[in-house]
Short mmCIF file of C-alpha atoms in Angstrom, two decimals:
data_model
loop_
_atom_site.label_atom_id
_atom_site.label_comp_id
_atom_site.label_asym_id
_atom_site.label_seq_id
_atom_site.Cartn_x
_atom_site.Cartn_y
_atom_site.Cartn_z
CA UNK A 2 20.32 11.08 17.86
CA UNK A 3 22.56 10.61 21.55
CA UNK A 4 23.26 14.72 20.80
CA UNK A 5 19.85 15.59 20.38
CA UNK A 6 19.00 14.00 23.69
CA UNK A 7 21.52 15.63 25.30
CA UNK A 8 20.87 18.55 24.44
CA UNK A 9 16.77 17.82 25.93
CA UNK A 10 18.20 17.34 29.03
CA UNK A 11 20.30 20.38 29.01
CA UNK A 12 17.29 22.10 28.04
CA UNK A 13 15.08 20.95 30.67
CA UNK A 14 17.49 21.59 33.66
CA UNK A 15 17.74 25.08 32.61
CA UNK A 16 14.24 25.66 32.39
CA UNK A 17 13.91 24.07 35.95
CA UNK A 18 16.59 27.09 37.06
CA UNK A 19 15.29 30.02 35.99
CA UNK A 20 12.65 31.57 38.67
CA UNK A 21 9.37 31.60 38.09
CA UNK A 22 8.85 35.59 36.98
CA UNK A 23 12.07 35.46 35.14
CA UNK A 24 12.37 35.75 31.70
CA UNK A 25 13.44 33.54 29.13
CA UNK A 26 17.67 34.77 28.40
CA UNK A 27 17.16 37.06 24.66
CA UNK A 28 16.36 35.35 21.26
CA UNK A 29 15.31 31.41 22.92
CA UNK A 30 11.70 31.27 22.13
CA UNK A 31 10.81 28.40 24.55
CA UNK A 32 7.60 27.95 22.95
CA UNK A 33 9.25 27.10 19.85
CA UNK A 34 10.11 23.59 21.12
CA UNK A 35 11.78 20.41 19.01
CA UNK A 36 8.39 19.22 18.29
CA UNK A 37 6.78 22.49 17.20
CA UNK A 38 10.04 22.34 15.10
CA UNK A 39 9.51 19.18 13.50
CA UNK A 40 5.87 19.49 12.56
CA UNK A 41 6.38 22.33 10.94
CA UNK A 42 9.19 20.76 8.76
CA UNK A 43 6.90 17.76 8.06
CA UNK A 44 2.96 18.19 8.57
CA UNK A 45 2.47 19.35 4.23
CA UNK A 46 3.26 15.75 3.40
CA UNK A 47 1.66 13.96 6.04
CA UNK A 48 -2.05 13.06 3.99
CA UNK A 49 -5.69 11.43 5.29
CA UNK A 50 -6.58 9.03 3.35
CA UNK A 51 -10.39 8.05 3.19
CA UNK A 52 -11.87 4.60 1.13
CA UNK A 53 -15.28 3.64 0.24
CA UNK A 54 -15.65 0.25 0.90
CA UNK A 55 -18.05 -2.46 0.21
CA UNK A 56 -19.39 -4.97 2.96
CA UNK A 57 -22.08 -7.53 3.73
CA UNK A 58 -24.84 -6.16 6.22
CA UNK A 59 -27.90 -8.21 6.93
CA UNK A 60 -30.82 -7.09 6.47
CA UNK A 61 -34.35 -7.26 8.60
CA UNK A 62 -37.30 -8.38 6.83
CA UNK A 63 -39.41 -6.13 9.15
CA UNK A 64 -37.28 -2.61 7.58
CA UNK A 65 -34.64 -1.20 8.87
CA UNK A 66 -32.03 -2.64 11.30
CA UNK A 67 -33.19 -2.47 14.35
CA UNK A 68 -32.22 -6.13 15.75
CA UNK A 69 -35.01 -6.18 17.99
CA UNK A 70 -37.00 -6.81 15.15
CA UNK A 71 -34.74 -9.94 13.64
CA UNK A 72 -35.86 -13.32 12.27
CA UNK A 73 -33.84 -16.25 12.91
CA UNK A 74 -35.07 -17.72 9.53
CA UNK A 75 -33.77 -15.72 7.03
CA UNK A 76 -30.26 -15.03 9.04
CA UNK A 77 -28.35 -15.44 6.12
CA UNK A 78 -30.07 -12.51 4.13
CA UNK A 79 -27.44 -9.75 3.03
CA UNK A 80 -27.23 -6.73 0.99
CA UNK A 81 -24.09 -4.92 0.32
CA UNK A 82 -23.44 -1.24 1.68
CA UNK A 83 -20.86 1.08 1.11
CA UNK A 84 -18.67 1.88 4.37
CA UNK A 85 -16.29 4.55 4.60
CA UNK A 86 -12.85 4.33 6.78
CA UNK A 87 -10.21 6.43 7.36
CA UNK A 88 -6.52 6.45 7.56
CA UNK A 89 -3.26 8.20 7.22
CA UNK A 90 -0.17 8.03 4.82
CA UNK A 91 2.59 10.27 4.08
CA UNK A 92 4.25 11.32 0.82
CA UNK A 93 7.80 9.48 -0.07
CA UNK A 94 8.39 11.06 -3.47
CA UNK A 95 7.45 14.61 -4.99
CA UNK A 96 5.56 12.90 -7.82
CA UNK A 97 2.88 11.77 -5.47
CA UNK A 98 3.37 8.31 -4.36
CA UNK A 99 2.36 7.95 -0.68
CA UNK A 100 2.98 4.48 1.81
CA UNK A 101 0.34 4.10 4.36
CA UNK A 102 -1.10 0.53 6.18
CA UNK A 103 -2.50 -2.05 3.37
CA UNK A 104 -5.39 -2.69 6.06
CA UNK A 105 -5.99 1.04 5.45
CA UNK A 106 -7.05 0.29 1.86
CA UNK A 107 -7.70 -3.40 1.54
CA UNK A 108 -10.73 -4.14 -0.61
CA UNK A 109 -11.43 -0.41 -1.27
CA UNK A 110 -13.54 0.70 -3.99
CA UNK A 111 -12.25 4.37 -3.94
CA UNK A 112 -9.34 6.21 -2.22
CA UNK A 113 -8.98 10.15 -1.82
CA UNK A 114 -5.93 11.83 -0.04
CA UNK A 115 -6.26 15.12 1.44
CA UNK A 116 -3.59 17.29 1.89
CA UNK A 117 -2.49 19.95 4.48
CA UNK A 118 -3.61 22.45 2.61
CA UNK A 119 -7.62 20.82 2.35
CA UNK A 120 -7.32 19.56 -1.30
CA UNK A 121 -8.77 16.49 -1.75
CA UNK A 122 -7.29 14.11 -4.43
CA UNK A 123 -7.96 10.63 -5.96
CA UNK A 124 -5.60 8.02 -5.67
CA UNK A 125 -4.26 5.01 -7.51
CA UNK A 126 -3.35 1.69 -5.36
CA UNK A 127 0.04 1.39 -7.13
CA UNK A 128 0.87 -2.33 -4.64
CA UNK A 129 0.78 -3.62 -1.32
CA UNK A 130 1.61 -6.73 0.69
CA UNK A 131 -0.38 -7.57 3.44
CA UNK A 132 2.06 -9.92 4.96
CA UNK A 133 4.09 -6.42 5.80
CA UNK A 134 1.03 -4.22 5.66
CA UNK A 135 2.27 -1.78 3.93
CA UNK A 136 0.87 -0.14 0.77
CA UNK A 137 2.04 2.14 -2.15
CA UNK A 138 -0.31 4.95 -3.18
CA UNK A 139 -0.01 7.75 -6.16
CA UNK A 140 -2.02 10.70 -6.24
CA UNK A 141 -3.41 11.38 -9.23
CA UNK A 142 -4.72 15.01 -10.43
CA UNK A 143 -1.65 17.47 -10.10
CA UNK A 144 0.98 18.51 -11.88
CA UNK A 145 2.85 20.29 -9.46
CA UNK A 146 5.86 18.36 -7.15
CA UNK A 147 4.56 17.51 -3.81
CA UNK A 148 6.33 17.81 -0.54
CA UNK A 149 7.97 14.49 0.44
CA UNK A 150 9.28 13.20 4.01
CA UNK A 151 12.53 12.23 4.38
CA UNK A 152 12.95 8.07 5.04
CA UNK A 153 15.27 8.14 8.03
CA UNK A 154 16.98 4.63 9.23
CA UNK A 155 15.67 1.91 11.98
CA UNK A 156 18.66 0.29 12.46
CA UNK A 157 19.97 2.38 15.61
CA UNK A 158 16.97 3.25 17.62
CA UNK A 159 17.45 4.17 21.30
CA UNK A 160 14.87 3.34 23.75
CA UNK A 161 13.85 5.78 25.12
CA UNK A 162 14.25 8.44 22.09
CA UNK A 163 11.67 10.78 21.20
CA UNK A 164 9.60 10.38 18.84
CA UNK A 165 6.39 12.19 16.91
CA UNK A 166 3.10 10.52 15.78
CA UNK A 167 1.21 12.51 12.90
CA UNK A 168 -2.14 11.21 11.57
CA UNK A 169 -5.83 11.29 11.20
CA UNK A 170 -7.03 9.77 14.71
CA UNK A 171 -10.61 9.28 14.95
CA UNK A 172 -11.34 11.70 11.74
CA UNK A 173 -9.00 14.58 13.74
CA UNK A 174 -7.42 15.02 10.80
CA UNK A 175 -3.57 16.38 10.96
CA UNK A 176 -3.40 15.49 14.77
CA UNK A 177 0.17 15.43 16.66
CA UNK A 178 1.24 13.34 19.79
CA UNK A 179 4.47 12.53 21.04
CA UNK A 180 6.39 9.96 23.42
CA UNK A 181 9.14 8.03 23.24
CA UNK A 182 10.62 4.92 21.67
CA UNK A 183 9.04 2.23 24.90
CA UNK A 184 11.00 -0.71 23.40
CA UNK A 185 12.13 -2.39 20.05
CA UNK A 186 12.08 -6.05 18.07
CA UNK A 187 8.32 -5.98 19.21
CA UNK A 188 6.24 -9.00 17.95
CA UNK A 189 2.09 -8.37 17.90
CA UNK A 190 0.64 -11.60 17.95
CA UNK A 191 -2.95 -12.83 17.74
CA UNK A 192 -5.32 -14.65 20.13
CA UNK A 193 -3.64 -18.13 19.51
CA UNK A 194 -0.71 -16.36 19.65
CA UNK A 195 0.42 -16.45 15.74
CA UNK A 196 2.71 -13.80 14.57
CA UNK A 197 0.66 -11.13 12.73
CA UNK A 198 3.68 -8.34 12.75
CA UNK A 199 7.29 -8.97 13.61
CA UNK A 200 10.13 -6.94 15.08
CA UNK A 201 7.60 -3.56 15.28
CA UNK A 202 8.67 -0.33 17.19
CA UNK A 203 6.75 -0.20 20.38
CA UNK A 204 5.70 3.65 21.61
CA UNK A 205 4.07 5.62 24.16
CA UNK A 206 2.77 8.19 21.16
CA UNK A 207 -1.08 8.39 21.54
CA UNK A 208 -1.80 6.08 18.53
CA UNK A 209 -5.64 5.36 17.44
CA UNK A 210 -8.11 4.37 15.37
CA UNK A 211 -7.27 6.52 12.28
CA UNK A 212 -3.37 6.80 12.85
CA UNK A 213 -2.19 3.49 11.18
CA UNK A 214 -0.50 4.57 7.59
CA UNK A 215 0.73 7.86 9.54
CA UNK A 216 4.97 8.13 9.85
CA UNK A 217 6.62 8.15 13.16
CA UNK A 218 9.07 10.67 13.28
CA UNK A 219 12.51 11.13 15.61
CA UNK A 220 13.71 14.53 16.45
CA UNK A 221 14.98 15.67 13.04
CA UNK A 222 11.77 14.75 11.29
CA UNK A 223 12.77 11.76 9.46
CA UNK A 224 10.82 9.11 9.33
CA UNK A 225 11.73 5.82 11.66
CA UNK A 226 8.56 4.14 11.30
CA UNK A 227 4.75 3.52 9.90
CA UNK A 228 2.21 3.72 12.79
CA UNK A 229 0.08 0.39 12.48
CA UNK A 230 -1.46 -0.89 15.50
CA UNK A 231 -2.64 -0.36 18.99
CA UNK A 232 -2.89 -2.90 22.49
CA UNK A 233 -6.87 -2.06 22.42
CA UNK A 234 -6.49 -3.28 26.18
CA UNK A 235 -3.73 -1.30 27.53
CA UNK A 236 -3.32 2.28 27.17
CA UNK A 237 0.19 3.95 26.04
CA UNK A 238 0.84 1.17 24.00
CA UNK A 239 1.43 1.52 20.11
CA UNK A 240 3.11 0.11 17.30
CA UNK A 241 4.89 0.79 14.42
CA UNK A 242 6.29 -1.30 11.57
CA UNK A 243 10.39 -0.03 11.10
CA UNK A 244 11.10 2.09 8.37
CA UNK A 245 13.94 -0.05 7.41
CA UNK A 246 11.07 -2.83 6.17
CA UNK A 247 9.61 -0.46 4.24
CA UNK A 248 13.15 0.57 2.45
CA UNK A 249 13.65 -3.10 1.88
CA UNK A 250 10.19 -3.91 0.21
CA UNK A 251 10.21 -0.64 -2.06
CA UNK A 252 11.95 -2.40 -5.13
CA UNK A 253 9.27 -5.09 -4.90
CA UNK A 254 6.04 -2.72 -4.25
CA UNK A 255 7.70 -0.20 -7.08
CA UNK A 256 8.42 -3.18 -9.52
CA UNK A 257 7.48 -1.98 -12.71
CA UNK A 258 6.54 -5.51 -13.93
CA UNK A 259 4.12 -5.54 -11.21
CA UNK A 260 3.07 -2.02 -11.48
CA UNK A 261 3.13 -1.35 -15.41
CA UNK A 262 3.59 -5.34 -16.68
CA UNK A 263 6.82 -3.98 -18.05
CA UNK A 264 10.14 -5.94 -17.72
CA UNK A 265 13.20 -4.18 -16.62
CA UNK A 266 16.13 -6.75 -15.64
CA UNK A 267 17.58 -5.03 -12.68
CA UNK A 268 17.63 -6.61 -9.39
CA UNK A 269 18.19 -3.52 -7.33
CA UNK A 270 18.79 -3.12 -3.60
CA UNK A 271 20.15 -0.27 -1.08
CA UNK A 272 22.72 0.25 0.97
CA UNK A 273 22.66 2.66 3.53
CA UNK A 274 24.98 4.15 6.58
CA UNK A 275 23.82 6.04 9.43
CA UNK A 276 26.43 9.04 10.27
CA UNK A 277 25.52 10.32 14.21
CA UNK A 278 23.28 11.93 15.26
CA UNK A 279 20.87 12.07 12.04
CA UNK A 280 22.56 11.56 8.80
CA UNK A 281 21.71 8.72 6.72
CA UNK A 282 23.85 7.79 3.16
CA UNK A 283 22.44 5.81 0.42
CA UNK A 284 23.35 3.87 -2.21
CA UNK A 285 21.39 1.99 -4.53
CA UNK A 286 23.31 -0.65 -6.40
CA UNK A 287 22.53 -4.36 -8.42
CA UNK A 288 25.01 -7.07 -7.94
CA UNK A 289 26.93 -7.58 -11.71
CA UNK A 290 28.97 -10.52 -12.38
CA UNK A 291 29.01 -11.32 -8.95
CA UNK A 292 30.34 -7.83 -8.00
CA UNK A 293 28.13 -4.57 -6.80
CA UNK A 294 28.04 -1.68 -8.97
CA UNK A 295 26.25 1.71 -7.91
CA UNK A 296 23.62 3.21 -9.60
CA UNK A 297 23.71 7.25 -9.93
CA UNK A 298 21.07 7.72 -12.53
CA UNK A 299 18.14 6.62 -14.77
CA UNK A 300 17.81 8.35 -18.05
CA UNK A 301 19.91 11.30 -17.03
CA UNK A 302 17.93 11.71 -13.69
CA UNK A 303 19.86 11.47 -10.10
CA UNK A 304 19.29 8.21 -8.12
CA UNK A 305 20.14 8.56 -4.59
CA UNK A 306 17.44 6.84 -2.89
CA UNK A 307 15.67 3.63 -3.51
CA UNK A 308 12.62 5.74 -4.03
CA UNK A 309 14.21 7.86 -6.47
CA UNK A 310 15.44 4.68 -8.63
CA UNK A 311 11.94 3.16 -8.24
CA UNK A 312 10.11 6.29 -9.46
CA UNK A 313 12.32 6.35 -12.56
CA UNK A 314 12.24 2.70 -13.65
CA UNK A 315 8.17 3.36 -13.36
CA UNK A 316 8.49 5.70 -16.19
CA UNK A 317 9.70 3.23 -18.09
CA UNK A 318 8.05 1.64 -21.68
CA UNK A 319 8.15 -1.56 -23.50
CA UNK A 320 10.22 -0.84 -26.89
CA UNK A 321 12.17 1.80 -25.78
CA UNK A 322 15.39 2.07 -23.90
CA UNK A 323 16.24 3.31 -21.14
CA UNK A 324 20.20 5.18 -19.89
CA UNK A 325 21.71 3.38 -16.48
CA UNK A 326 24.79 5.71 -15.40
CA UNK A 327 26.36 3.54 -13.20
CA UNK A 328 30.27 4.30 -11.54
CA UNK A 329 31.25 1.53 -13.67
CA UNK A 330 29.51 3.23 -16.76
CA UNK A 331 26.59 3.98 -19.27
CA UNK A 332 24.56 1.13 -19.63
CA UNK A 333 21.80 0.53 -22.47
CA UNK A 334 18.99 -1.34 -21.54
CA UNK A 335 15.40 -1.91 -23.76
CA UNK A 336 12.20 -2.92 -21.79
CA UNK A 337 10.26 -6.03 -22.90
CA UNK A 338 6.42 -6.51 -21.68
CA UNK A 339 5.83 -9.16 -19.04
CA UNK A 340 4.66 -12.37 -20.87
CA UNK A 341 1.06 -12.95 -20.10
CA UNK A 342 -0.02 -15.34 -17.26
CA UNK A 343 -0.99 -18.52 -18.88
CA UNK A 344 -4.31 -18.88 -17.40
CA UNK A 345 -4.97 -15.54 -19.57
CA UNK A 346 -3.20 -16.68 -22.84
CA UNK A 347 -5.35 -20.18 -22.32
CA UNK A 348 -9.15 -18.27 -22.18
CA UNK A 349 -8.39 -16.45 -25.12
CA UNK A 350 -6.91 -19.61 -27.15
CA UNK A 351 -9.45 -22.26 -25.81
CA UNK A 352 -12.81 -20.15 -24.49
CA UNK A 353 -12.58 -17.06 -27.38
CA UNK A 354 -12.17 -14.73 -23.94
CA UNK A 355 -9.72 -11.82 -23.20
CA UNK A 356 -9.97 -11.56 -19.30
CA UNK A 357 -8.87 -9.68 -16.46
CA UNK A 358 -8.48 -10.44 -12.52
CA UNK A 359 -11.52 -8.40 -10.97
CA UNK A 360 -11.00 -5.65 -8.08
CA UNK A 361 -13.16 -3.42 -6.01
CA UNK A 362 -11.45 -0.47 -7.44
CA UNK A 363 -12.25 -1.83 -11.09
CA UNK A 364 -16.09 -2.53 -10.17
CA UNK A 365 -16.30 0.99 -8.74
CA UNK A 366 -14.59 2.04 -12.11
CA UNK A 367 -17.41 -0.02 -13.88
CA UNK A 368 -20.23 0.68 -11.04
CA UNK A 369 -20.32 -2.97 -10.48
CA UNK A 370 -21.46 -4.33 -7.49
CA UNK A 371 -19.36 -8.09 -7.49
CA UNK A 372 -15.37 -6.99 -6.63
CA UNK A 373 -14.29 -11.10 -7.41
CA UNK A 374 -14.12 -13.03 -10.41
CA UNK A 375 -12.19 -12.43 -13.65
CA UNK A 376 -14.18 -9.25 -16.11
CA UNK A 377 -14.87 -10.12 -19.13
CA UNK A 378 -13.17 -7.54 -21.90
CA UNK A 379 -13.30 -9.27 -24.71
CA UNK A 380 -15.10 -12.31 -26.51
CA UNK A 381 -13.87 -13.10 -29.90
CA UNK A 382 -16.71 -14.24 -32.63
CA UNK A 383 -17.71 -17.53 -33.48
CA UNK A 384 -15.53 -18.93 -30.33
CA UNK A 385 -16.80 -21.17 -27.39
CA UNK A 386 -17.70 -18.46 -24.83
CA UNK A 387 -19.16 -16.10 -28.24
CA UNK A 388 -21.86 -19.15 -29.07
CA UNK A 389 -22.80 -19.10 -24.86
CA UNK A 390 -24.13 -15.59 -24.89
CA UNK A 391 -21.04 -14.01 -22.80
CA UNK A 392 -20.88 -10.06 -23.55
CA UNK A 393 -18.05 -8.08 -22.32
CA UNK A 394 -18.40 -7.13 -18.67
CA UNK A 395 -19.47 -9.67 -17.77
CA UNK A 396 -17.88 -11.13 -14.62
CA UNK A 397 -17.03 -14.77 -15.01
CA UNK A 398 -17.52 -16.10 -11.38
CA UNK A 399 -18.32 -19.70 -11.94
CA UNK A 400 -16.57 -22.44 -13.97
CA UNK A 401 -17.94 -26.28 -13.43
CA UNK A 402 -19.12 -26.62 -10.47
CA UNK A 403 -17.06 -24.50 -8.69
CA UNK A 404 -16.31 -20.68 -7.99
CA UNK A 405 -13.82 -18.69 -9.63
CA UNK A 406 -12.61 -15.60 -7.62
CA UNK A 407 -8.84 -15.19 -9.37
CA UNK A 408 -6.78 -15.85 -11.86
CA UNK A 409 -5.23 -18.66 -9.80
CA UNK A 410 -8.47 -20.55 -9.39
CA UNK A 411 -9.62 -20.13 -13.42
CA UNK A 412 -5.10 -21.46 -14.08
CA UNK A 413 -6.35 -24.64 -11.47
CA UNK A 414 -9.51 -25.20 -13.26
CA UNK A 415 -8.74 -24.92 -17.08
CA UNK A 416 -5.88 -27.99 -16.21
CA UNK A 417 -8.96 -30.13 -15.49
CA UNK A 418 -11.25 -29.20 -18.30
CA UNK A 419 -12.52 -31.44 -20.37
CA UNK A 420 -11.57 -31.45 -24.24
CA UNK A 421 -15.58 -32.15 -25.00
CA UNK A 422 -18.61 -32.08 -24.18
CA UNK A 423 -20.55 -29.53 -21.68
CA UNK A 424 -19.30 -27.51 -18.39
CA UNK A 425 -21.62 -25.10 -16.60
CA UNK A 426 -20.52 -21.21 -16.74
CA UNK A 427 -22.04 -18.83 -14.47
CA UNK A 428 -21.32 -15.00 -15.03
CA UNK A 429 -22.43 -11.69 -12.99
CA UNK A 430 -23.86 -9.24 -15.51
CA UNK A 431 -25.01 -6.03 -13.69
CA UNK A 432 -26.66 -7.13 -10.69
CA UNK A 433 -27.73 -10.93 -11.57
CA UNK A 434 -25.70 -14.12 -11.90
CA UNK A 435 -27.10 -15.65 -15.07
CA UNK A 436 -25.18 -19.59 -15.91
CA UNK A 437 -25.28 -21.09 -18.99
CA UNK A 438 -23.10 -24.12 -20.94
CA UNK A 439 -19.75 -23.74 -22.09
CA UNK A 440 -19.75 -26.52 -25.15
CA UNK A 441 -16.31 -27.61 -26.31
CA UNK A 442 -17.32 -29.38 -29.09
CA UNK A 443 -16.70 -33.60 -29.60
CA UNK A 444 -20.89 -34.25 -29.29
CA UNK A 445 -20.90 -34.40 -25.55
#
């Protein structure tokens, strides 16, 4: 990365020589600069990303919403509408799976990529962690390998290197800017000054409303960081979250017992070195007996990256096993399937109901308009929530007297129901909440 600014300034000075009607010396194309150079290398897997969202909009009681005509007596009157927003992201692995910002796709209902070329996929939220903001993404609808960017590593910026922003600014979709790397170990904090990001890349890049999810590239076209946020009162001032963050949170947002509810027993990490001025070595190993062993492939497939690993254990089914060449050896191992949370093992065995946590991309699957609560899949015959009137999908939003929006709440509540006796239910089915009496039996 020092060479390659070098050889900028080099570059620059003998532009700044030649005369001004003198020609360029044979074969340098000065058009053809490093940017032009990089984008080219990189822009087919650099993707938009748009969402259809849900949100609350209040409504006037006089039509439309024009606020001139609001009453203050019905101010909290909403309806829910369907918002669109826009993004970028940017393809890690040729089988589709993209990272872009988790505030790009937080509570959406539906999420298309487009690609360089204009197609326009569907996408699957495989994870995300808003802590980090990041998000992983697979597009769905293709058969055919995609192009992938190259991760690069964070560990060794230079301020002052240069660097390229590609993404989807204010619906300009496949825009480039460039700047340089203003400063590093940058903290974006809130109003009351609480941490929101840590240790983020700080640039000069033009970065706005549309960019976050979109990779920040250095001068070889690797990727050094995820654009995420802008200073909306200063201009010239962007951030991005490191690459190296990302790397370290891939084995958690590619866990397959997250992802698929399958349970692999490997605990695996990466290890990487950074060879001047742009080459970066992997290894992905797992700690064994207290000593590291290297992983080189997963069922006969090369493992290189963490991505790579991740992508193969994905693949992976309950039942049947799966080949871990390691350089200490073959290894055998067989899959099991994650043991079901106990607040879903306790509907079925107490309430008769087979349930499932609720999200906006299952009520758009189910053109539902309620995106909390636990849907209803199943209600056996004869049982507690059968003799109530619950159908499946329904959307079980209420137990008691208070609401249930997760699994976590329904796990708190069940510990304090009663053995007997009555406890109000209230469901969503379609568009109305209907409630009703849950009766466990005992004469109460």
């Amino acid at each position: 990365m020092k060479y390659a600014s070098s050889l900028c300034v080099l570059w620059a000075i003998g532009i700044a020589t030649l005369p001004a009607s003198a020609d360029p010396p044979e074969g340098i194309n000065l058009r053809k600069t490093v940017t032009v150079e990089v984008v080219r290398k990189t822009k087919d897997a650099v993707v938009n990303i748009s969402t259809t969202k849900t949100v609350a909009r209040r409504v006037s009681p006089f039509g439309g919403d024009d606020p001139f005509f609001w009453s203050p007596f019905d101010a909290g009157q909403t309806v829910q509408v369907p918002a669109n927003s826009l993004g970028s992201g940017f393809i890690i692995h040729k089988e589709g799976y993209v990272v872009t910002n988790n505030h790009v796709i937080d509570r959406a209902r539906k999420i298309n990529v487009e690609l360089a070329d204009g197609r326009k996929l569907p996408a699957d939220l495989i994870s995300s962690d808003a802590d980090a903001d990041l998000a992983i993404l697979k597009i769905a609808g293709s058969d055919k390998p995609f192009p992938a960017l190259e991760l690069g590593d964070s560990s060794d910026l230079m301020i002052g290197e240069p660097v390229i922003a590609v993404g989807n600014p204010m619906g300009f979709a496949h825009s480039v800017s460039t700047g340089i790397v203003s400063a590093i170990h940058r903290d974006l904090k809130d109003g009351r000054q609480h941490v929101l990001l840590a240790d983020l890349i700080q640039t000069d890049a033009a970065i706005n409303p549309g960019n976050s999810g979109g990779p920040l590239l250095n001068a070889y076209g690797q990727v050094i960081g995820i654009n995420t946020a802008i200073r909306g009162d200063a201009q010239n001032i962007g951030f991005a979250i490191q690459v190296n963050k990302l790397r370290d949170l891939i084995p958690e947002l590619m866990r397959p017992a997250a992802v698929n509810k399958v349970d692999v027993p490997l605990k695996l990490a990466e290890r990487r070195k950074v060879t001047e001025p742009s080459t970066v070595t992997c290894e992905v190993y797992e700690n064994h007996d207290g000593k590291p062993r290297v992983l080189q492939s997963i069922n006969g497939l090369p493992c290189p990256t963490i991505v790579d690993a991740c992508v193969a254990l994905l693949k992976a089914r309950s039942g049947q096993p799966i080949e871990l060449g390691w350089d200490t050896g073959v290894e055998r191992l067989t899959p099991r399937p994650v043991p079901l949370p106990d607040a879903i093992v306790q509907a079925k065995r107490r309430l008769g109901l087979v349930i499932q946590q609720m999200t906006p991309m299952l009520a758009e699957k189910y053109h539902m308009s309620v995106e909390d609560g636990l849907l209803v899949t199943e209600v056996a015959r004869g049982s507690v929530a059968g003799r109530t009137g619950i159908e499946p999908g329904d959307v079980l939003v209420q137990l008691g007297r208070y609401r249930v929006e997760t699994l976590d709440d329904f796990a708190g509540l069940l510990d304090h129901l009663p053995s007997t006796g009555r406890v109000r239910i209230g469901v969503m089915r379609g568009d109305q909440i209907m409630g009703g009496w849950l009766d466990l039996g005992g004469g109460g």
